[in-house]
Amino acid sequence: RPELAFVQAMRILAFPAAVLTGFEICGAFRMSVNNQPALFQRSPLTTAAAIADYLEQCGGMHGIVEAKHAMRYVRDGSESPMEAKLVILLCFPISLGGYGIPLPVLNQTIPTTDAVRKATGRASFRCDLLWPQAGLAVEYDGADHGERIADDSIRRTALAELGVHTVVTVTKRQMQNEAELDLVVQRLKHCLGINRRMPTCDWSAQRAVLRRTLL
């Protein structure tokens, strides 16, 4: 069963890779294996809630402690490996090489109003990463998402009418360039009202390990 496989993965994978596996089995993608391309639009194998329930029933099985730690960062609904990696980069704590951004909801359906439906012909919208209370969305601009990204003013205006006032697009290049992603994160923190001081410790080694593991 996938919940058991997740526990077993904790024994052989680096922690970020194990979390990515959690996103995979709770999401709609399958990562590349043996140089085969990644697969998309697949049914989730399980849910984060089902994994959490399973872990509570497993007692002292080897890997349980690590699996429970990993599940702090796993969410349902991811639709691509890069989307999941972006969540990990943004939301892992600083001590693990991330930016400490609160976890978003992923690909949540946003129903439209009558006026928005009339203007756009859409019954709903979805955003890759969404912080509903802040009215903030992040969308990964990858090759398969090009037609869906909020580059046009109509879509952005419609989302604003639905309470999503800020849509930030993140590209593969920005994810791979630490300085560019730093700038994106500053924008996200501003929108989320996060005013934390910069850490006094040097976490650059942890950040390098996380980026090397994921990217």
GROMACS .gro file of N, CA, C and O in nm, residues 101-214:
model
  456
  101ILE      N    1   0.808   2.979   0.433
  101ILE     CA    2   0.678   3.033   0.396
  101ILE      C    3   0.569   2.935   0.443
  101ILE      O    4   0.586   2.814   0.432
  102PRO      N    5   0.455   2.983   0.494
  102PRO     CA    6   0.346   2.891   0.531
  102PRO      C    7   0.301   2.807   0.412
  102PRO      O    8   0.303   2.853   0.297
  103LEU      N    9   0.260   2.684   0.438
  103LEU     CA   10   0.217   2.595   0.332
  103LEU      C   11   0.088   2.646   0.267
  103LEU      O   12  -0.004   2.689   0.336
  104PRO      N   13   0.081   2.639   0.133
  104PRO     CA   14  -0.041   2.679   0.062
  104PRO      C   15  -0.134   2.560   0.043
  104PRO      O   16  -0.100   2.445   0.077
  105VAL      N   17  -0.251   2.586  -0.014
  105VAL     CA   18  -0.333   2.479  -0.069
  105VAL      C   19  -0.299   2.470  -0.217
  105VAL      O   20  -0.262   2.570  -0.280
  106LEU      N   21  -0.312   2.349  -0.274
  106LEU     CA   22  -0.265   2.326  -0.409
  106LEU      C   23  -0.382   2.296  -0.503
  106LEU      O   24  -0.465   2.208  -0.476
  107ASN      N   25  -0.387   2.372  -0.612
  107ASN     CA   26  -0.483   2.349  -0.719
  107ASN      C   27  -0.628   2.343  -0.669
  107ASN      O   28  -0.707   2.260  -0.713
  108GLN      N   29  -0.659   2.431  -0.578
  108GLN     CA   30  -0.795   2.438  -0.526
  108GLN      C   31  -0.887   2.506  -0.627
  108GLN      O   32  -0.852   2.608  -0.686
  109THR      N   33  -1.004   2.450  -0.648
  109THR     CA   34  -1.101   2.508  -0.740
  109THR      C   35  -1.164   2.633  -0.680
  109THR      O   36  -1.209   2.631  -0.565
  110ILE      N   37  -1.166   2.739  -0.758
  110ILE     CA   38  -1.227   2.865  -0.715
  110ILE      C   39  -1.349   2.890  -0.804
  110ILE      O   40  -1.335   2.926  -0.922
  111PRO      N   41  -1.471   2.869  -0.753
  111PRO     CA   42  -1.590   2.891  -0.837
  111PRO      C   43  -1.602   3.039  -0.876
  111PRO      O   44  -1.566   3.129  -0.800
  112THR      N   45  -1.653   3.064  -0.995
  112THR     CA   46  -1.669   3.201  -1.041
  112THR      C   47  -1.808   3.254  -1.003
  112THR      O   48  -1.900   3.179  -0.974
  113THR      N   49  -1.820   3.385  -1.006
  113THR     CA   50  -1.950   3.450  -0.989
  113THR      C   51  -2.019   3.457  -1.125
  113THR      O   52  -1.958   3.430  -1.230
  114ASP      N   53  -2.145   3.496  -1.125
  114ASP     CA   54  -2.218   3.509  -1.252
  114ASP      C   55  -2.150   3.610  -1.344
  114ASP      O   56  -2.137   3.586  -1.465
  115ALA      N   57  -2.105   3.722  -1.287
  115ALA     CA   58  -2.041   3.825  -1.370
  115ALA      C   59  -1.911   3.775  -1.429
  115ALA      O   60  -1.882   3.798  -1.548
  116VAL      N   61  -1.830   3.707  -1.350
  116VAL     CA   62  -1.703   3.654  -1.399
  116VAL      C   63  -1.727   3.544  -1.501
  116VAL      O   64  -1.658   3.535  -1.604
  117ARG      N   65  -1.827   3.460  -1.476
  117ARG     CA   66  -1.859   3.352  -1.570
  117ARG      C   67  -1.903   3.410  -1.705
  117ARG      O   68  -1.866   3.359  -1.811
  118LYS      N   69  -1.979   3.517  -1.699
  118LYS     CA   70  -2.025   3.580  -1.823
  118LYS      C   71  -1.909   3.640  -1.901
  118LYS      O   72  -1.904   3.633  -2.024
  119ALA      N   73  -1.813   3.697  -1.829
  119ALA     CA   74  -1.701   3.764  -1.896
  119ALA      C   75  -1.597   3.666  -1.948
  119ALA      O   76  -1.534   3.692  -2.051
  120THR      N   77  -1.579   3.555  -1.879
  120THR     CA   78  -1.470   3.463  -1.913
  120THR      C   79  -1.516   3.331  -1.972
  120THR      O   80  -1.436   3.259  -2.032
  121GLY      N   81  -1.644   3.298  -1.953
  121GLY     CA   82  -1.691   3.168  -1.999
  121GLY      C   83  -1.643   3.053  -1.911
  121GLY      O   84  -1.655   2.936  -1.949
  122ARG      N   85  -1.590   3.086  -1.794
  122ARG     CA   86  -1.535   2.985  -1.704
  122ARG      C   87  -1.623   2.969  -1.581
  122ARG      O   88  -1.665   3.067  -1.520
  123ALA      N   89  -1.648   2.844  -1.543
  123ALA     CA   90  -1.724   2.817  -1.422
  123ALA      C   91  -1.635   2.818  -1.299
  123ALA      O   92  -1.684   2.830  -1.186
  124SER      N   93  -1.504   2.805  -1.321
  124SER     CA   94  -1.410   2.805  -1.208
  124SER      C   95  -1.270   2.833  -1.258
  124SER      O   96  -1.241   2.824  -1.377
  125PHE      N   97  -1.182   2.867  -1.165
  125PHE     CA   98  -1.039   2.881  -1.190
  125PHE      C   99  -0.964   2.796  -1.089
  125PHE      O  100  -1.020   2.759  -0.984
  126ARG      N  101  -0.840   2.767  -1.119
  126ARG     CA  102  -0.751   2.702  -1.023
  126ARG      C  103  -0.616   2.770  -1.027
  126ARG      O  104  -0.570   2.813  -1.132
  127CYS      N  105  -0.551   2.776  -0.911
  127CYS     CA  106  -0.416   2.830  -0.901
  127CYS      C  107  -0.327   2.722  -0.842
  127CYS      O  108  -0.368   2.647  -0.752
  128ASP      N  109  -0.203   2.715  -0.891
  128ASP     CA  110  -0.113   2.609  -0.845
  128ASP      C  111  -0.096   2.613  -0.694
  128ASP      O  112  -0.117   2.513  -0.625
  129LEU      N  113  -0.052   2.726  -0.642
  129LEU     CA  114  -0.033   2.745  -0.498
  129LEU      C  115  -0.121   2.862  -0.456
  129LEU      O  116  -0.118   2.967  -0.520
  130LEU      N  117  -0.199   2.843  -0.350
  130LEU     CA  118  -0.293   2.946  -0.311
  130LEU      C  119  -0.293   2.964  -0.160
  130LEU      O  120  -0.301   2.867  -0.085
  131TRP      N  121  -0.281   3.091  -0.119
  131TRP     CA  122  -0.299   3.129   0.021
  131TRP      C  123  -0.429   3.209   0.026
  131TRP      O  124  -0.428   3.332   0.007
  132PRO      N  125  -0.543   3.143   0.050
  132PRO     CA  126  -0.674   3.210   0.035
  132PRO      C  127  -0.691   3.333   0.123
  132PRO      O  128  -0.744   3.435   0.077
  133GLN      N  129  -0.650   3.324   0.249
  133GLN     CA  130  -0.672   3.436   0.340
  133GLN      C  131  -0.595   3.560   0.299
  133GLN      O  132  -0.638   3.673   0.326
  134ALA      N  133  -0.481   3.540   0.232
  134ALA     CA  134  -0.401   3.653   0.188
  134ALA      C  135  -0.438   3.698   0.047
  134ALA      O  136  -0.384   3.798  -0.002
  135GLY      N  137  -0.526   3.624  -0.020
  135GLY     CA  138  -0.559   3.658  -0.158
  135GLY      C  139  -0.438   3.649  -0.249
  135GLY      O  140  -0.424   3.725  -0.345
  136LEU      N  141  -0.352   3.549  -0.223
  136LEU     CA  142  -0.224   3.537  -0.294
  136LEU      C  143  -0.216   3.401  -0.364
  136LEU      O  144  -0.250   3.298  -0.304
  137ALA      N  145  -0.172   3.402  -0.488
  137ALA     CA  146  -0.151   3.279  -0.563
  137ALA      C  147  -0.014   3.282  -0.629
  137ALA      O  148   0.036   3.388  -0.667
  138VAL      N  149   0.046   3.164  -0.641
  138VAL     CA  150   0.170   3.146  -0.717
  138VAL      C  151   0.142   3.042  -0.823
  138VAL      O  152   0.083   2.937  -0.795
  139GLU      N  153   0.184   3.070  -0.945
  139GLU     CA  154   0.168   2.974  -1.052
  139GLU      C  155   0.303   2.944  -1.114
  139GLU      O  156   0.382   3.036  -1.142
  140TYR      N  157   0.330   2.815  -1.133
  140TYR     CA  158   0.456   2.774  -1.195
  140TYR      C  159   0.440   2.778  -1.346
  140TYR      O  160   0.350   2.715  -1.403
  141ASP      N  161   0.527   2.853  -1.411
  141ASP     CA  162   0.520   2.871  -1.555
  141ASP      C  163   0.612   2.768  -1.621
  141ASP      O  164   0.728   2.794  -1.649
  142GLY      N  165   0.557   2.648  -1.643
  142GLY     CA  166   0.633   2.543  -1.710
  142GLY      C  167   0.577   2.518  -1.848
  142GLY      O  168   0.477   2.574  -1.890
  143ALA      N  169   0.639   2.428  -1.919
  143ALA     CA  170   0.601   2.401  -2.058
  143ALA      C  171   0.458   2.353  -2.068
  143ALA      O  172   0.385   2.387  -2.161
  144ASP      N  173   0.412   2.271  -1.970
  144ASP     CA  174   0.277   2.219  -1.981
  144ASP      C  175   0.173   2.314  -1.928
  144ASP      O  176   0.055   2.285  -1.938
  145HIS      N  177   0.214   2.424  -1.865
  145HIS     CA  178   0.117   2.514  -1.805
  145HIS      C  179   0.103   2.644  -1.883
  145HIS      O  180   0.032   2.733  -1.839
  146GLY      N  181   0.172   2.654  -1.995
  146GLY     CA  182   0.182   2.784  -2.061
  146GLY      C  183   0.050   2.852  -2.090
  146GLY      O  184   0.036   2.972  -2.072
  147GLU      N  185  -0.051   2.775  -2.134
  147GLU     CA  186  -0.178   2.836  -2.170
  147GLU      C  187  -0.258   2.875  -2.047
  147GLU      O  188  -0.353   2.951  -2.057
  148ARG      N  189  -0.223   2.822  -1.930
  148ARG     CA  190  -0.303   2.843  -1.811
  148ARG      C  191  -0.250   2.955  -1.723
  148ARG      O  192  -0.319   3.005  -1.635
  149ILE      N  193  -0.126   2.997  -1.746
  149ILE     CA  194  -0.065   3.095  -1.658
  149ILE      C  195  -0.130   3.232  -1.676
  149ILE      O  196  -0.172   3.270  -1.784
  150ALA      N  197  -0.134   3.308  -1.564
  150ALA     CA  198  -0.208   3.434  -1.563
  150ALA      C  199  -0.128   3.547  -1.624
  150ALA      O  200  -0.091   3.642  -1.557
  151ASP      N  201  -0.099   3.537  -1.754
  151ASP     CA  202  -0.030   3.645  -1.822
  151ASP      C  203  -0.129   3.747  -1.877
  151ASP      O  204  -0.093   3.861  -1.901
  152ASP      N  205  -0.251   3.703  -1.904
  152ASP     CA  206  -0.348   3.795  -1.963
  152ASP      C  207  -0.423   3.870  -1.855
  152ASP      O  208  -0.451   3.819  -1.747
  153SER      N  209  -0.458   3.993  -1.887
  153SER     CA  210  -0.522   4.079  -1.789
  153SER      C  211  -0.662   4.033  -1.752
  153SER      O  212  -0.708   4.054  -1.640
  154ILE      N  213  -0.730   3.964  -1.844
  154ILE     CA  214  -0.866   3.919  -1.815
  154ILE      C  215  -0.865   3.818  -1.700
  154ILE      O  216  -0.945   3.826  -1.607
  155ARG      N  217  -0.772   3.724  -1.706
  155ARG     CA  218  -0.768   3.621  -1.601
  155ARG      C  219  -0.729   3.682  -1.467
  155ARG      O  220  -0.786   3.651  -1.363
  156ARG      N  221  -0.632   3.772  -1.469
  156ARG     CA  222  -0.592   3.836  -1.344
  156ARG      C  223  -0.706   3.920  -1.286
  156ARG      O  224  -0.728   3.920  -1.165
  157THR      N  225  -0.777   3.989  -1.373
  157THR     CA  226  -0.890   4.069  -1.326
  157THR      C  227  -0.999   3.980  -1.268
  157THR      O  228  -1.058   4.010  -1.163
  158ALA      N  229  -1.025   3.867  -1.334
  158ALA     CA  230  -1.126   3.774  -1.285
  158ALA      C  231  -1.086   3.718  -1.148
  158ALA      O  232  -1.169   3.711  -1.056
  159LEU      N  233  -0.961   3.680  -1.134
  159LEU     CA  234  -0.914   3.627  -1.005
  159LEU      C  235  -0.924   3.733  -0.896
  159LEU      O  236  -0.960   3.703  -0.782
  160ALA      N  237  -0.893   3.857  -0.931
  160ALA     CA  238  -0.905   3.965  -0.833
  160ALA      C  239  -1.049   3.980  -0.786
  160ALA      O  240  -1.076   4.002  -0.668
  161GLU      N  241  -1.144   3.966  -0.880
  161GLU     CA  242  -1.285   3.974  -0.843
  161GLU      C  243  -1.325   3.859  -0.752
  161GLU      O  244  -1.420   3.870  -0.673
  162LEU      N  245  -1.251   3.747  -0.759
  162LEU     CA  246  -1.281   3.630  -0.677
  162LEU      C  247  -1.200   3.628  -0.548
  162LEU      O  248  -1.201   3.528  -0.475
  163GLY      N  249  -1.128   3.737  -0.521
  163GLY     CA  250  -1.055   3.747  -0.395
  163GLY      C  251  -0.908   3.716  -0.403
  163GLY      O  252  -0.837   3.724  -0.302
  164VAL      N  253  -0.858   3.677  -0.521
  164VAL     CA  254  -0.715   3.650  -0.539
  164VAL      C  255  -0.655   3.773  -0.604
  164VAL      O  256  -0.651   3.787  -0.726
  165HIS      N  257  -0.607   3.865  -0.522
  165HIS     CA  258  -0.566   3.997  -0.571
  165HIS      C  259  -0.424   3.999  -0.625
  165HIS      O  260  -0.388   4.089  -0.701
  166THR      N  261  -0.342   3.901  -0.584
  166THR     CA  262  -0.202   3.899  -0.628
  166THR      C  263  -0.170   3.761  -0.684
  166THR      O  264  -0.188   3.660  -0.615
  167VAL      N  265  -0.125   3.757  -0.809
  167VAL     CA  266  -0.081   3.633  -0.872
  167VAL      C  267   0.065   3.650  -0.912
  167VAL      O  268   0.099   3.739  -0.990
  168VAL      N  269   0.151   3.567  -0.856
  168VAL     CA  270   0.295   3.572  -0.884
  168VAL      C  271   0.332   3.451  -0.968
  168VAL      O  272   0.301   3.337  -0.932
  169THR      N  273   0.395   3.475  -1.081
  169THR     CA  274   0.440   3.367  -1.168
  169THR      C  275   0.586   3.334  -1.138
  169THR      O  276   0.670   3.424  -1.127
  170VAL      N  277   0.616   3.205  -1.123
  170VAL     CA  278   0.752   3.159  -1.098
  170VAL      C  279   0.793   3.067  -1.213
  170VAL      O  280   0.720   2.973  -1.248
  171THR      N  281   0.908   3.093  -1.272
  171THR     CA  282   0.957   3.014  -1.383
  171THR      C  283   1.064   2.915  -1.336
  171THR      O  284   1.115   2.925  -1.225
  172LYS      N  285   1.097   2.823  -1.423
  172LYS     CA  286   1.203   2.726  -1.393
  172LYS      C  287   1.335   2.798  -1.370
  172LYS      O  288   1.412   2.762  -1.280
  173ARG      N  289   1.361   2.901  -1.449
  173ARG     CA  290   1.486   2.977  -1.431
  173ARG      C  291   1.494   3.042  -1.294
  173ARG      O  292   1.599   3.041  -1.229
  174GLN      N  293   1.382   3.097  -1.248
  174GLN     CA  294   1.381   3.158  -1.115
  174GLN      C  295   1.405   3.055  -1.006
  174GLN      O  296   1.472   3.084  -0.907
  175MET      N  297   1.350   2.936  -1.023
  175MET     CA  298   1.374   2.832  -0.923
  175MET      C  299   1.521   2.791  -0.919
  175MET      O  300   1.575   2.762  -0.813
  176GLN      N  301   1.585   2.791  -1.035
  176GLN     CA  302   1.724   2.747  -1.041
  176GLN      C  303   1.822   2.857  -1.003
  176GLN      O  304   1.938   2.828  -0.973
  177ASN      N  305   1.778   2.983  -1.005
  177ASN     CA  306   1.864   3.095  -0.970
  177ASN      C  307   1.827   3.143  -0.831
  177ASN      O  308   1.721   3.201  -0.810
  178GLU      N  309   1.915   3.120  -0.734
  178GLU     CA  310   1.884   3.149  -0.595
  178GLU      C  311   1.852   3.296  -0.572
  178GLU      O  312   1.757   3.330  -0.499
  179ALA      N  313   1.928   3.386  -0.635
  179ALA     CA  314   1.904   3.529  -0.615
  179ALA      C  315   1.768   3.571  -0.670
  179ALA      O  316   1.698   3.653  -0.609
  180GLU      N  317   1.729   3.516  -0.786
  180GLU     CA  318   1.599   3.549  -0.843
  180GLU      C  319   1.486   3.495  -0.755
  180GLU      O  320   1.383   3.562  -0.737
  181LEU      N  321   1.503   3.374  -0.701
  181LEU     CA  322   1.399   3.319  -0.614
  181LEU      C  323   1.392   3.398  -0.483
  181LEU      O  324   1.283   3.416  -0.427
  182ASP      N  325   1.506   3.446  -0.434
  182ASP     CA  326   1.506   3.532  -0.315
  182ASP      C  327   1.414   3.652  -0.336
  182ASP      O  328   1.339   3.691  -0.245
  183LEU      N  329   1.421   3.711  -0.454
  183LEU     CA  330   1.339   3.829  -0.484
  183LEU      C  331   1.190   3.793  -0.486
  183LEU      O  332   1.106   3.869  -0.435
  184VAL      N  333   1.158   3.678  -0.544
  184VAL     CA  334   1.019   3.631  -0.545
  184VAL      C  335   0.970   3.613  -0.402
  184VAL      O  336   0.858   3.653  -0.367
  185VAL      N  337   1.054   3.553  -0.317
  185VAL     CA  338   1.015   3.526  -0.179
  185VAL      C  339   0.989   3.656  -0.103
  185VAL      O  340   0.896   3.664  -0.021
  186GLN      N  341   1.067   3.759  -0.130
  186GLN     CA  342   1.043   3.887  -0.064
  186GLN      C  343   0.904   3.940  -0.098
  186GLN      O  344   0.834   3.995  -0.013
  187ARG      N  345   0.864   3.922  -0.223
  187ARG     CA  346   0.730   3.964  -0.265
  187ARG      C  347   0.623   3.882  -0.193
  187ARG      O  348   0.523   3.935  -0.145
  188LEU      N  349   0.644   3.750  -0.183
  188LEU     CA  350   0.547   3.664  -0.116
  188LEU      C  351   0.535   3.700   0.032
  188LEU      O  352   0.424   3.705   0.087
  189LYS      N  353   0.649   3.723   0.098
  189LYS     CA  354   0.646   3.758   0.240
  189LYS      C  355   0.570   3.889   0.263
  189LYS      O  356   0.496   3.902   0.360
  190HIS      N  357   0.591   3.983   0.172
  190HIS     CA  358   0.520   4.111   0.185
  190HIS      C  359   0.369   4.088   0.176
  190HIS      O  360   0.291   4.141   0.256
  191CYS      N  361   0.326   4.006   0.079
  191CYS     CA  362   0.184   3.979   0.062
  191CYS      C  363   0.126   3.901   0.178
  191CYS      O  364   0.007   3.915   0.211
  192LEU      N  365   0.208   3.816   0.239
  192LEU     CA  366   0.161   3.733   0.351
  192LEU      C  367   0.177   3.803   0.485
  192LEU      O  368   0.139   3.747   0.589
  193GLY      N  369   0.235   3.922   0.484
  193GLY     CA  370   0.253   3.997   0.609
  193GLY      C  371   0.359   3.937   0.699
  193GLY      O  372   0.349   3.946   0.822
  194ILE      N  373   0.459   3.875   0.639
  194ILE     CA  374   0.568   3.813   0.716
  194ILE      C  375   0.682   3.914   0.727
  194ILE      O  376   0.739   3.955   0.626
  195ASN      N  377   0.716   3.951   0.849
  195ASN     CA  378   0.822   4.050   0.871
  195ASN      C  379   0.930   3.994   0.962
  195ASN      O  380   0.976   4.059   1.055
  196ARG      N  381   0.971   3.870   0.935
  196ARG     CA  382   1.072   3.809   1.019
  196ARG      C  383   1.209   3.866   0.990
  196ARG      O  384   1.241   3.902   0.877
  197ARG      N  385   1.291   3.872   1.093
  197ARG     CA  386   1.430   3.914   1.074
  197ARG      C  387   1.506   3.805   1.000
  197ARG      O  388   1.474   3.688   1.005
  198MET      N  389   1.609   3.847   0.931
  198MET     CA  390   1.697   3.750   0.867
  198MET      C  391   1.767   3.666   0.973
  198MET      O  392   1.805   3.718   1.078
  199PRO      N  393   1.781   3.536   0.950
  199PRO     CA  394   1.845   3.452   1.052
  199PRO      C  395   1.990   3.493   1.075
  199PRO      O  396   2.060   3.532   0.982
  200THR      N  397   2.031   3.485   1.201
  200THR     CA  398   2.169   3.521   1.234
  200THR      C  399   2.266   3.410   1.198
  200THR      O  400   2.385   3.435   1.178
  201CYS      N  401   2.216   3.285   1.191
  201CYS     CA  402   2.304   3.173   1.155
  201CYS      C  403   2.317   3.164   1.003
  201CYS      O  404   2.232   3.211   0.928
  202ASP      N  405   2.425   3.103   0.959
  202ASP     CA  406   2.449   3.085   0.816
  202ASP      C  407   2.392   2.949   0.775
  202ASP      O  408   2.446   2.844   0.810
  203TRP      N  409   2.280   2.952   0.700
  203TRP     CA  410   2.216   2.830   0.656
  203TRP      C  411   2.246   2.802   0.509
  203TRP      O  412   2.175   2.725   0.444
  204SER      N  413   2.350   2.864   0.454
  204SER     CA  414   2.377   2.848   0.311
  204SER      C  415   2.409   2.703   0.274
  204SER      O  416   2.373   2.656   0.166
  205ALA      N  417   2.475   2.630   0.365
  205ALA     CA  418   2.507   2.490   0.336
  205ALA      C  419   2.379   2.407   0.325
  205ALA      O  420   2.364   2.325   0.233
  206GLN      N  421   2.285   2.431   0.417
  206GLN     CA  422   2.158   2.358   0.412
  206GLN      C  423   2.079   2.393   0.286
  206GLN      O  424   2.017   2.306   0.223
  207ARG      N  425   2.085   2.520   0.249
  207ARG     CA  426   2.015   2.561   0.127
  207ARG      C  427   2.076   2.496   0.005
  207ARG      O  428   2.004   2.450  -0.085
  208ALA      N  429   2.207   2.487   0.002
  208ALA     CA  430   2.275   2.424  -0.112
  208ALA      C  431   2.238   2.276  -0.122
  208ALA      O  432   2.215   2.223  -0.232
  209VAL      N  433   2.232   2.207  -0.009
  209VAL     CA  434   2.195   2.066  -0.009
  209VAL      C  435   2.053   2.048  -0.058
  209VAL      O  436   2.025   1.959  -0.140
  210LEU      N  437   1.961   2.132  -0.012
  210LEU     CA  438   1.822   2.120  -0.054
  210LEU      C  439   1.808   2.142  -0.203
  210LEU      O  440   1.741   2.065  -0.274
  211ARG      N  441   1.871   2.246  -0.253
  211ARG     CA  442   1.861   2.276  -0.397
  211ARG      C  443   1.925   2.166  -0.479
  211ARG      O  444   1.873   2.129  -0.586
  212ARG      N  445   2.038   2.114  -0.433
  212ARG     CA  446   2.105   2.005  -0.507
  212ARG      C  447   2.018   1.879  -0.509
  212ARG      O  448   2.010   1.810  -0.611
  213THR      N  449   1.952   1.851  -0.398
  213THR     CA  450   1.868   1.732  -0.391
  213THR      C  451   1.747   1.744  -0.483
  213THR      O  452   1.709   1.647  -0.552
  214LEU      N  453   1.686   1.862  -0.488
  214LEU     CA  454   1.563   1.879  -0.564
  214LEU      C  455   1.585   1.912  -0.710
  214LEU      O  456   1.513   1.865  -0.798
   0.00000   0.00000   0.00000
